Amino acid sequence: MPGRAHMKWTRYAILAAGLALVVGAIWTLRPVFIPDAPPPTLAETAARIHASVITIDTHVDIPTSFGTEMYDPGKTGTWPVQVDLPRMREGGLDAVFFVVYAGQGARDDAGYAQAASEAFAKFAAIRRMTDNLYPDEIGLARSAADIRRLHGEGKRVALIGIENGYVIGRSPELLDTYYALGARYLGLVHNGHNDIADSALPQEKFTDRANEEGGEHGGLSDFGRTLIARANDLGLMVDVSHASKAAALEAIELSRAPVIASHSSVHALHPHPRNMTDEEIKALAARGGVIQIVAFDAYLHEVPEEKLKARRELAASLGMISLDAFFGASDETKRKFADSVAALDAKWPRATVATLADHIDHAVKLVGIDHVGISSDFQGGGGIEGWSHAGETLNVTAELVRRGYTEEQIGKLWGENLMRVMDAAEAARSKK
């Protein structure tokens, strides 16, 4: 049998081992001092937020050559290309409303036929990109749910908007056809009164009542009211950008669904006829709508008439009298135009991303964060210092972060508000 001394030391050894285990456990659980990590920079915060939200640009123009060798959206193009898939990826621009647009022309059968032909060509061009050329990179969305699904699949998103109801002519059934092809908003009018509504920028060549104080229709025509009802029945958003104040207010009141302004800015900050007054913005918001503040130089700040005149004369001298002409010009002509415009911009600087954010700030303070969005009007005259093409889209988010907007607020501005209106337009179909 072991002696008492041996047993005593054995007990001490067991106690010592137990104490060591306790001390070790306590040591393991002790607070460990780790120096505070530096807070993220503004650029890091902006990049994180930009990657987490869905960014939607509600207005990008295209020529009829879109989806061809002349304008291949899968390759980084040179001016006048501002939006292509590489730049969308580079700038974190997730979704774009590509626009089916025909300029206002003669209001007769020949004019309507020509406008419809241009519209069908542009529908075909957009579908060429999504269905044939790059279906693995970009898909066509017909609903907010489609936007979220395609974004979740890692694809860019194409949507379709119509600018200028002139493409409908006097055949309201065409609206059903355009909806079936993918259109999800209808811009009632462009520059010059049409058969649907009065324009914010009337032109004498399209009506002998262009200069009447009340406009040609006093807002909407009877045909225009019929079209808004038909758009509501289809689930098609109504767009009041380019409409006169009277036409916009009437459309907002008449529509069963919330209305959008796909590319407008704030009249209170710059009183351009194309911008929306506070009265219009409040009416839009009161019915659940959204104003998409646009990065269009002349709508954001005062541009000297000397600069505007010089640019018009430059374009005319080079034969650049339409979007198709811009894209169809020779490389030499494009370079000459771009260099000349750069010289004009150096003399009279463009608006900046900060100017765009000033307009966003005003609208948010006026009607709240739920009724404001963002658009570029790229390839239709849009583009400002800091956001001159899709690859610079992150700069807009960075400016919003700098001004104190939260991730949730930035998400609403970039896409959530617009998708809410899309859902509401769909829901209005059942309220016939």
CSV table of C-alpha atoms in Angstrom, one decimal:
chain,number,residue,atom,x,y,z
A,1,MET,CA,0.0,0.0,0.0
A,2,PRO,CA,1.3,3.5,-0.7
A,3,GLY,CA,2.4,5.5,2.2
A,4,ARG,CA,0.5,8.5,3.6
A,5,ALA,CA,3.0,10.9,2.3
A,6,HIS,CA,2.7,9.5,-1.2
A,7,MET,CA,-1.1,9.8,-1.1
A,8,LYS,CA,-0.8,13.4,0.2
A,9,TRP,CA,1.4,14.5,-2.7
A,10,THR,CA,-0.9,12.7,-5.1
A,11,ARG,CA,-3.8,14.8,-3.8
A,12,TYR,CA,-1.8,18.0,-4.2
A,13,ALA,CA,-0.9,17.0,-7.7
A,14,ILE,CA,-4.6,16.5,-8.6
A,15,LEU,CA,-5.5,19.8,-7.0
A,16,ALA,CA,-2.7,21.6,-8.8
A,17,ALA,CA,-3.8,20.2,-12.1
A,18,GLY,CA,-7.4,21.2,-11.5
A,19,LEU,CA,-6.3,24.7,-10.6
A,20,ALA,CA,-4.2,24.9,-13.7
A,21,LEU,CA,-7.2,24.0,-15.8
A,22,VAL,CA,-9.3,26.7,-14.1
A,23,VAL,CA,-6.6,29.3,-14.5
A,24,GLY,CA,-6.2,28.3,-18.2
A,25,ALA,CA,-9.9,28.6,-18.8
A,26,ILE,CA,-10.0,32.1,-17.2
A,27,TRP,CA,-6.9,33.1,-19.2
A,28,THR,CA,-8.6,31.9,-22.4
A,29,LEU,CA,-11.8,33.9,-21.7
A,30,ARG,CA,-9.9,37.1,-20.8
A,31,PRO,CA,-10.7,40.2,-22.8
A,32,VAL,CA,-8.1,40.6,-25.6
A,33,PHE,CA,-7.1,44.2,-26.4
A,34,ILE,CA,-7.4,44.7,-30.2
A,35,PRO,CA,-6.7,48.2,-31.5
A,36,ASP,CA,-9.7,49.8,-33.1
A,37,ALA,CA,-9.8,49.3,-36.8
A,38,PRO,CA,-9.9,52.6,-38.8
A,39,PRO,CA,-13.4,53.6,-39.9
A,40,PRO,CA,-14.2,52.9,-43.6
A,41,THR,CA,-13.4,55.8,-45.9
A,42,LEU,CA,-16.2,57.5,-47.8
A,43,ALA,CA,-15.1,55.7,-51.0
A,44,GLU,CA,-15.2,52.3,-49.2
A,45,THR,CA,-18.7,53.0,-47.8
A,46,ALA,CA,-19.9,54.2,-51.2
A,47,ALA,CA,-18.5,51.1,-52.9
A,48,ARG,CA,-20.1,48.8,-50.4
A,49,ILE,CA,-23.5,50.5,-50.6
A,50,HIS,CA,-23.4,50.7,-54.4
A,51,ALA,CA,-22.8,47.0,-54.6
A,52,SER,CA,-25.6,46.2,-52.3
A,53,VAL,CA,-28.5,48.2,-53.9
A,54,ILE,CA,-30.1,47.8,-57.3
A,55,THR,CA,-29.3,50.7,-59.5
A,56,ILE,CA,-31.8,51.6,-62.2
A,57,ASP,CA,-31.4,54.3,-64.8
A,58,THR,CA,-34.8,55.1,-66.2
A,59,HIS,CA,-33.8,56.9,-69.4
A,60,VAL,CA,-31.2,55.9,-72.0
A,61,ASP,CA,-31.7,56.7,-75.7
A,62,ILE,CA,-30.6,54.4,-78.5
A,63,PRO,CA,-30.3,54.7,-82.2
A,64,THR,CA,-32.0,52.2,-84.6
A,65,SER,CA,-28.5,50.8,-85.2
A,66,PHE,CA,-28.4,49.5,-81.6
A,67,GLY,CA,-27.4,45.9,-81.4
A,68,THR,CA,-25.4,46.0,-84.7
A,69,GLU,CA,-21.7,46.4,-85.5
A,70,MET,CA,-22.2,50.1,-85.5
A,71,TYR,CA,-23.3,50.1,-81.9
A,72,ASP,CA,-22.5,46.7,-80.3
A,73,PRO,CA,-23.6,47.0,-76.6
A,74,GLY,CA,-21.3,44.1,-75.7
A,75,LYS,CA,-18.2,46.2,-76.4
A,76,THR,CA,-16.9,49.4,-75.0
A,77,GLY,CA,-17.8,51.9,-77.6
A,78,THR,CA,-16.5,55.4,-78.3
A,79,TRP,CA,-18.5,58.6,-78.2
A,80,PRO,CA,-21.4,59.0,-78.7
A,81,VAL,CA,-21.8,55.6,-76.9
A,82,GLN,CA,-22.3,56.3,-73.2
A,83,VAL,CA,-23.9,53.0,-72.2
A,84,ASP,CA,-22.7,49.5,-73.0
A,85,LEU,CA,-22.4,46.3,-71.0
A,86,PRO,CA,-18.7,46.7,-70.1
A,87,ARG,CA,-19.4,50.2,-68.7
A,88,MET,CA,-22.5,49.1,-66.9
A,89,ARG,CA,-20.4,46.4,-65.1
A,90,GLU,CA,-17.5,48.9,-64.5
A,91,GLY,CA,-19.8,51.5,-63.0
A,92,GLY,CA,-22.1,49.1,-61.1
A,93,LEU,CA,-25.2,50.2,-63.2
A,94,ASP,CA,-27.6,47.2,-62.8
A,95,ALA,CA,-30.6,48.1,-64.9
A,96,VAL,CA,-31.4,50.5,-67.7
A,97,PHE,CA,-34.7,51.6,-69.4
A,98,PHE,CA,-33.7,51.6,-73.0
A,99,VAL,CA,-36.0,54.1,-74.8
A,100,VAL,CA,-38.1,53.6,-77.9
A,101,TYR,CA,-38.3,57.2,-79.2
A,102,ALA,CA,-39.4,58.9,-82.3
A,103,GLY,CA,-39.1,62.6,-82.6
A,104,GLN,CA,-42.3,64.6,-83.1
A,105,GLY,CA,-43.2,64.8,-86.8
A,106,ALA,CA,-46.2,65.7,-88.9
A,107,ARG,CA,-49.5,64.7,-87.4
A,108,ASP,CA,-50.8,62.8,-90.4
A,109,ASP,CA,-50.9,59.2,-91.6
A,110,ALA,CA,-47.5,59.3,-93.2
A,111,GLY,CA,-45.9,60.8,-90.0
A,112,TYR,CA,-47.6,58.2,-87.8
A,113,ALA,CA,-46.5,55.3,-90.0
A,114,GLN,CA,-42.9,56.5,-90.0
A,115,ALA,CA,-43.0,56.9,-86.2
A,116,ALA,CA,-44.4,53.4,-85.7
A,117,SER,CA,-41.7,52.0,-88.0
A,118,GLU,CA,-39.0,53.6,-85.9
A,119,ALA,CA,-40.6,52.3,-82.8
A,120,PHE,CA,-40.7,48.7,-84.1
A,121,ALA,CA,-37.0,49.0,-85.2
A,122,LYS,CA,-36.0,50.0,-81.7
A,123,PHE,CA,-38.0,47.3,-80.0
A,124,ALA,CA,-36.3,44.9,-82.3
A,125,ALA,CA,-32.9,46.4,-81.5
A,126,ILE,CA,-33.3,46.0,-77.7
A,127,ARG,CA,-34.6,42.4,-78.1
A,128,ARG,CA,-31.6,41.6,-80.4
A,129,MET,CA,-29.4,42.4,-77.4
A,130,THR,CA,-31.3,40.5,-74.8
A,131,ASP,CA,-32.5,37.5,-76.9
A,132,ASN,CA,-29.8,36.9,-79.4
A,133,LEU,CA,-26.5,38.7,-78.8
A,134,TYR,CA,-25.9,38.6,-75.0
A,135,PRO,CA,-28.7,36.5,-73.3
A,136,ASP,CA,-26.2,35.3,-70.7
A,137,GLU,CA,-25.2,38.8,-69.7
A,138,ILE,CA,-28.4,40.8,-69.8
A,139,GLY,CA,-32.1,39.9,-69.7
A,140,LEU,CA,-35.3,41.7,-70.4
A,141,ALA,CA,-37.5,42.6,-67.4
A,142,ARG,CA,-41.2,43.1,-67.6
A,143,SER,CA,-41.8,43.6,-63.9
A,144,ALA,CA,-40.1,44.5,-60.7
A,145,ALA,CA,-39.9,40.8,-59.8
A,146,ASP,CA,-38.0,40.2,-63.1
A,147,ILE,CA,-35.5,42.9,-62.1
A,148,ARG,CA,-34.9,41.3,-58.8
A,149,ARG,CA,-34.6,37.8,-60.4
A,150,LEU,CA,-32.2,38.8,-63.1
A,151,HIS,CA,-30.1,40.8,-60.6
A,152,GLY,CA,-30.0,37.8,-58.4
A,153,GLU,CA,-28.7,35.7,-61.3
A,154,GLY,CA,-25.8,38.2,-61.7
A,155,LYS,CA,-27.1,39.6,-65.0
A,156,ARG,CA,-27.6,43.2,-66.1
A,157,VAL,CA,-31.2,44.2,-66.7
A,158,ALA,CA,-32.8,45.8,-69.7
A,159,LEU,CA,-36.2,47.4,-69.6
A,160,ILE,CA,-38.1,49.4,-72.2
A,161,GLY,CA,-39.7,52.8,-72.0
A,162,ILE,CA,-41.6,54.7,-74.7
A,163,GLU,CA,-40.7,58.4,-75.2
A,164,ASN,CA,-43.4,60.3,-77.1
A,165,GLY,CA,-46.8,58.8,-77.6
A,166,TYR,CA,-46.6,60.1,-81.2
A,167,VAL,CA,-45.5,56.5,-82.0
A,168,ILE,CA,-49.1,55.4,-81.3
A,169,GLY,CA,-50.5,57.8,-83.9
A,170,ARG,CA,-54.3,57.6,-83.6
A,171,SER,CA,-54.3,53.8,-83.1
A,172,PRO,CA,-54.7,53.1,-79.4
A,173,GLU,CA,-54.5,49.4,-80.0
A,174,LEU,CA,-50.8,49.9,-80.8
A,175,LEU,CA,-50.2,50.5,-77.1
A,176,ASP,CA,-51.2,46.9,-76.5
A,177,THR,CA,-48.7,45.7,-79.1
A,178,TYR,CA,-45.9,47.8,-77.5
A,179,TYR,CA,-46.7,46.5,-74.1
A,180,ALA,CA,-46.5,42.9,-75.4
A,181,LEU,CA,-43.1,43.7,-76.8
A,182,GLY,CA,-41.9,44.8,-73.4
A,183,ALA,CA,-42.7,48.5,-72.9
A,184,ARG,CA,-43.3,49.4,-69.3
A,185,TYR,CA,-43.8,53.1,-69.4
A,186,LEU,CA,-45.4,55.5,-71.9
A,187,GLY,CA,-44.0,59.1,-72.2
A,188,LEU,CA,-47.0,61.0,-73.4
A,189,VAL,CA,-45.3,63.7,-75.4
A,190,HIS,CA,-41.9,65.1,-76.5
A,191,ASN,CA,-41.0,68.6,-77.8
A,192,GLY,CA,-44.1,69.9,-79.6
A,193,HIS,CA,-47.7,69.3,-78.8
A,194,ASN,CA,-49.1,66.0,-80.2
A,195,ASP,CA,-52.5,64.4,-80.3
A,196,ILE,CA,-52.2,63.2,-76.7
A,197,ALA,CA,-51.0,66.2,-74.7
A,198,ASP,CA,-49.5,69.6,-74.7
A,199,SER,CA,-45.7,69.8,-74.5
A,200,ALA,CA,-43.6,71.8,-72.1
A,201,LEU,CA,-41.7,72.9,-75.2
A,202,PRO,CA,-44.3,73.6,-77.9
A,203,GLN,CA,-43.2,74.1,-81.5
A,204,GLU,CA,-45.2,76.0,-84.2
A,205,LYS,CA,-44.4,73.5,-87.0
A,206,PHE,CA,-46.6,70.9,-85.3
A,207,THR,CA,-49.6,73.0,-84.5
A,208,ASP,CA,-51.0,76.4,-85.2
A,209,ARG,CA,-51.8,76.8,-81.5
A,210,ALA,CA,-48.3,76.3,-80.2
A,211,ASN,CA,-48.1,79.8,-78.7
A,212,GLU,CA,-51.6,79.9,-77.1
A,213,GLU,CA,-51.3,80.4,-73.4
A,214,GLY,CA,-53.5,77.4,-72.5
A,215,GLY,CA,-51.8,75.2,-75.1
A,216,GLU,CA,-53.6,73.2,-77.8
A,217,HIS,CA,-55.5,70.9,-75.5
A,218,GLY,CA,-55.4,72.8,-72.2
A,219,GLY,CA,-53.5,69.7,-70.9
A,220,LEU,CA,-54.6,66.3,-72.2
A,221,SER,CA,-56.8,65.7,-75.2
A,222,ASP,CA,-59.7,63.3,-75.1
A,223,PHE,CA,-57.5,60.9,-76.9
A,224,GLY,CA,-54.9,61.3,-74.3
A,225,ARG,CA,-57.3,60.6,-71.5
A,226,THR,CA,-58.3,57.4,-73.3
A,227,LEU,CA,-54.7,56.3,-73.6
A,228,ILE,CA,-54.0,56.8,-69.9
A,229,ALA,CA,-57.0,54.6,-69.1
A,230,ARG,CA,-55.7,52.0,-71.5
A,231,ALA,CA,-52.1,52.2,-70.0
A,232,ASN,CA,-53.7,51.6,-66.6
A,233,ASP,CA,-55.6,48.6,-67.9
A,234,LEU,CA,-52.3,47.1,-69.3
A,235,GLY,CA,-50.2,47.8,-66.2
A,236,LEU,CA,-48.1,50.4,-68.1
A,237,MET,CA,-46.6,53.3,-66.1
A,238,VAL,CA,-47.5,56.8,-67.3
A,239,ASP,CA,-44.6,59.2,-67.8
A,240,VAL,CA,-45.1,62.9,-67.7
A,241,SER,CA,-41.6,64.1,-68.5
A,242,HIS,CA,-41.8,66.6,-71.4
A,243,ALA,CA,-45.5,67.3,-70.7
A,244,SER,CA,-46.8,70.8,-70.0
A,245,LYS,CA,-47.6,71.6,-66.4
A,246,ALA,CA,-51.4,71.4,-67.1
A,247,ALA,CA,-51.0,68.0,-68.9
A,248,ALA,CA,-48.8,66.6,-66.1
A,249,LEU,CA,-51.2,67.6,-63.4
A,250,GLU,CA,-54.2,66.2,-65.3
A,251,ALA,CA,-52.4,62.9,-66.0
A,252,ILE,CA,-51.4,62.5,-62.4
A,253,GLU,CA,-54.9,63.1,-61.2
A,254,LEU,CA,-56.5,60.9,-63.9
A,255,SER,CA,-54.3,57.9,-63.6
A,256,ARG,CA,-55.4,55.0,-61.4
A,257,ALA,CA,-51.8,54.1,-60.8
A,258,PRO,CA,-48.9,56.3,-59.6
A,259,VAL,CA,-47.2,58.3,-62.3
A,260,ILE,CA,-43.5,58.8,-63.0
A,261,ALA,CA,-41.4,61.6,-64.5
A,262,SER,CA,-38.7,59.4,-66.1
A,263,HIS,CA,-36.2,62.2,-66.7
A,264,SER,CA,-36.9,65.6,-65.2
A,265,SER,CA,-35.3,68.0,-62.7
A,266,VAL,CA,-36.4,70.7,-60.3
A,267,HIS,CA,-37.9,74.0,-61.6
A,268,ALA,CA,-37.3,75.7,-58.2
A,269,LEU,CA,-33.6,75.3,-58.6
A,270,HIS,CA,-33.4,76.0,-62.3
A,271,PRO,CA,-36.6,77.4,-64.1
A,272,HIS,CA,-36.2,75.5,-67.3
A,273,PRO,CA,-39.6,74.7,-69.0
A,274,ARG,CA,-38.7,71.0,-68.9
A,275,ASN,CA,-38.3,70.9,-65.2
A,276,MET,CA,-41.1,70.1,-62.7
A,277,THR,CA,-42.5,72.8,-60.4
A,278,ASP,CA,-42.9,72.1,-56.7
A,279,GLU,CA,-46.7,72.0,-57.3
A,280,GLU,CA,-46.2,69.2,-59.9
A,281,ILE,CA,-43.7,67.3,-57.7
A,282,LYS,CA,-46.1,67.4,-54.7
A,283,ALA,CA,-49.0,66.2,-56.8
A,284,LEU,CA,-46.9,63.4,-58.2
A,285,ALA,CA,-45.8,62.3,-54.7
A,286,ALA,CA,-49.3,62.6,-53.2
A,287,ARG,CA,-50.5,59.9,-55.7
A,288,GLY,CA,-47.5,57.7,-55.0
A,289,GLY,CA,-45.4,58.7,-58.0
A,290,VAL,CA,-41.6,59.3,-58.5
A,291,ILE,CA,-39.6,62.0,-60.1
A,292,GLN,CA,-36.4,60.7,-61.6
A,293,ILE,CA,-33.9,63.5,-61.4
A,294,VAL,CA,-31.9,63.7,-64.6
A,295,ALA,CA,-28.3,64.3,-65.2
A,296,PHE,CA,-28.9,66.7,-68.1
A,297,ASP,CA,-26.7,69.8,-68.1
A,298,ALA,CA,-29.2,72.4,-69.3
A,299,TYR,CA,-31.9,71.2,-66.9
A,300,LEU,CA,-29.6,71.4,-63.8
A,301,HIS,CA,-28.1,74.9,-64.2
A,302,GLU,CA,-28.1,77.9,-66.4
A,303,VAL,CA,-26.2,77.3,-69.6
A,304,PRO,CA,-25.3,80.5,-71.5
A,305,GLU,CA,-27.2,81.0,-74.8
A,306,GLU,CA,-23.8,81.5,-76.5
A,307,LYS,CA,-22.8,78.0,-75.6
A,308,LEU,CA,-26.1,76.5,-76.7
A,309,LYS,CA,-26.0,78.4,-80.0
A,310,ALA,CA,-22.4,77.3,-80.7
A,311,ARG,CA,-23.3,73.7,-80.0
A,312,ARG,CA,-26.4,73.8,-82.3
A,313,GLU,CA,-24.3,75.4,-85.1
A,314,LEU,CA,-21.6,72.8,-84.6
A,315,ALA,CA,-24.0,69.9,-84.9
A,316,ALA,CA,-25.7,71.4,-88.0
A,317,SER,CA,-22.4,72.0,-89.7
A,318,LEU,CA,-21.4,68.4,-89.3
A,319,GLY,CA,-24.8,67.0,-90.3
A,320,MET,CA,-25.5,65.7,-86.8
A,321,ILE,CA,-29.2,66.5,-86.8
A,322,SER,CA,-30.5,63.3,-85.2
A,323,LEU,CA,-29.4,60.5,-82.9
A,324,ASP,CA,-29.0,58.1,-85.9
A,325,ALA,CA,-26.9,60.8,-87.6
A,326,PHE,CA,-24.6,61.0,-84.5
A,327,PHE,CA,-24.0,57.2,-84.5
A,328,GLY,CA,-23.7,57.0,-88.2
A,329,ALA,CA,-21.1,59.7,-88.6
A,330,SER,CA,-17.5,58.9,-89.6
A,331,ASP,CA,-14.9,58.5,-86.9
A,332,GLU,CA,-13.3,61.7,-88.0
A,333,THR,CA,-16.6,63.6,-87.7
A,334,LYS,CA,-17.2,62.2,-84.3
A,335,ARG,CA,-13.8,63.2,-83.1
A,336,LYS,CA,-14.2,66.7,-84.5
A,337,PHE,CA,-17.5,67.1,-82.7
A,338,ALA,CA,-16.3,65.6,-79.4
A,339,ASP,CA,-13.2,67.8,-79.4
A,340,SER,CA,-15.2,70.9,-80.2
A,341,VAL,CA,-17.7,70.2,-77.4
A,342,ALA,CA,-14.9,69.6,-75.0
A,343,ALA,CA,-13.6,73.1,-75.8
A,344,LEU,CA,-17.1,74.5,-75.2
A,345,ASP,CA,-17.3,72.7,-71.9
A,346,ALA,CA,-13.9,74.0,-70.9
A,347,LYS,CA,-15.1,77.5,-71.5
A,348,TRP,CA,-18.5,77.0,-69.9
A,349,PRO,CA,-18.2,74.1,-67.4
A,350,ARG,CA,-21.0,71.5,-67.2
A,351,ALA,CA,-23.1,70.8,-64.2
A,352,THR,CA,-21.5,68.3,-61.8
A,353,VAL,CA,-22.6,65.3,-59.7
A,354,ALA,CA,-23.0,67.8,-56.8
A,355,THR,CA,-25.4,69.9,-58.9
A,356,LEU,CA,-27.5,66.7,-59.6
A,357,ALA,CA,-27.5,66.0,-55.9
A,358,ASP,CA,-28.7,69.5,-55.1
A,359,HIS,CA,-31.8,68.7,-57.2
A,360,ILE,CA,-32.2,65.4,-55.4
A,361,ASP,CA,-31.9,67.1,-52.1
A,362,HIS,CA,-34.6,69.6,-52.9
A,363,ALA,CA,-37.1,67.0,-54.1
A,364,VAL,CA,-36.4,64.8,-51.0
A,365,LYS,CA,-36.9,67.7,-48.6
A,366,LEU,CA,-40.1,68.7,-50.5
A,367,VAL,CA,-41.9,65.3,-50.7
A,368,GLY,CA,-39.8,62.7,-48.9
A,369,ILE,CA,-37.3,60.0,-49.9
A,370,ASP,CA,-40.0,57.6,-51.3
A,371,HIS,CA,-40.8,59.8,-54.3
A,372,VAL,CA,-37.4,60.6,-55.8
A,373,GLY,CA,-35.2,58.6,-58.2
A,374,ILE,CA,-32.2,59.1,-60.6
A,375,SER,CA,-31.8,59.0,-64.4
A,376,SER,CA,-29.2,60.0,-66.9
A,377,ASP,CA,-30.7,60.7,-70.4
A,378,PHE,CA,-27.5,59.3,-71.8
A,379,GLN,CA,-27.3,59.4,-75.6
A,380,GLY,CA,-30.2,61.8,-75.5
A,381,GLY,CA,-28.2,64.8,-74.4
A,382,GLY,CA,-27.5,63.7,-70.8
A,383,GLY,CA,-24.1,63.5,-69.1
A,384,ILE,CA,-22.5,65.8,-66.5
A,385,GLU,CA,-19.1,66.2,-65.0
A,386,GLY,CA,-18.5,63.1,-62.9
A,387,TRP,CA,-21.3,61.1,-64.6
A,388,SER,CA,-20.6,61.3,-68.3
A,389,HIS,CA,-21.1,57.6,-69.0
A,390,ALA,CA,-22.3,54.4,-67.3
A,391,GLY,CA,-18.8,53.6,-66.0
A,392,GLU,CA,-19.0,56.6,-63.7
A,393,THR,CA,-22.2,55.7,-62.0
A,394,LEU,CA,-20.6,55.0,-58.6
A,395,ASN,CA,-19.7,58.7,-58.4
A,396,VAL,CA,-23.4,59.5,-57.8
A,397,THR,CA,-23.6,57.1,-54.9
A,398,ALA,CA,-20.4,58.6,-53.5
A,399,GLU,CA,-21.9,62.1,-53.5
A,400,LEU,CA,-25.1,60.8,-51.8
A,401,VAL,CA,-23.0,59.2,-49.1
A,402,ARG,CA,-21.0,62.4,-48.7
A,403,ARG,CA,-24.3,64.2,-48.0
A,404,GLY,CA,-25.4,61.8,-45.3
A,405,TYR,CA,-27.9,59.6,-47.1
A,406,THR,CA,-28.1,56.1,-45.6
A,407,GLU,CA,-27.9,52.8,-47.4
A,408,GLU,CA,-31.7,52.4,-47.2
A,409,GLN,CA,-32.3,55.9,-48.6
A,410,ILE,CA,-29.8,55.4,-51.4
A,411,GLY,CA,-31.4,52.0,-52.3
A,412,LYS,CA,-34.8,53.8,-52.6
A,413,LEU,CA,-33.3,56.6,-54.8
A,414,TRP,CA,-31.6,54.1,-57.1
A,415,GLY,CA,-34.3,51.6,-57.7
A,416,GLU,CA,-36.7,50.7,-54.9
A,417,ASN,CA,-39.0,53.7,-55.4
A,418,LEU,CA,-39.3,53.0,-59.1
A,419,MET,CA,-39.9,49.2,-58.6
A,420,ARG,CA,-42.7,50.1,-56.1
A,421,VAL,CA,-44.4,52.2,-58.8
A,422,MET,CA,-44.0,49.3,-61.3
A,423,ASP,CA,-45.7,47.0,-58.8
A,424,ALA,CA,-48.5,49.6,-58.3
A,425,ALA,CA,-49.0,49.9,-62.1
A,426,GLU,CA,-49.4,46.1,-62.3
A,427,ALA,CA,-51.9,46.2,-59.4
A,428,ALA,CA,-54.0,48.9,-61.1
A,429,ARG,CA,-54.8,46.4,-63.9
A,430,SER,CA,-57.3,44.7,-61.5
A,431,LYS,CA,-59.1,48.0,-60.7
A,432,LYS,CA,-60.9,48.5,-64.0
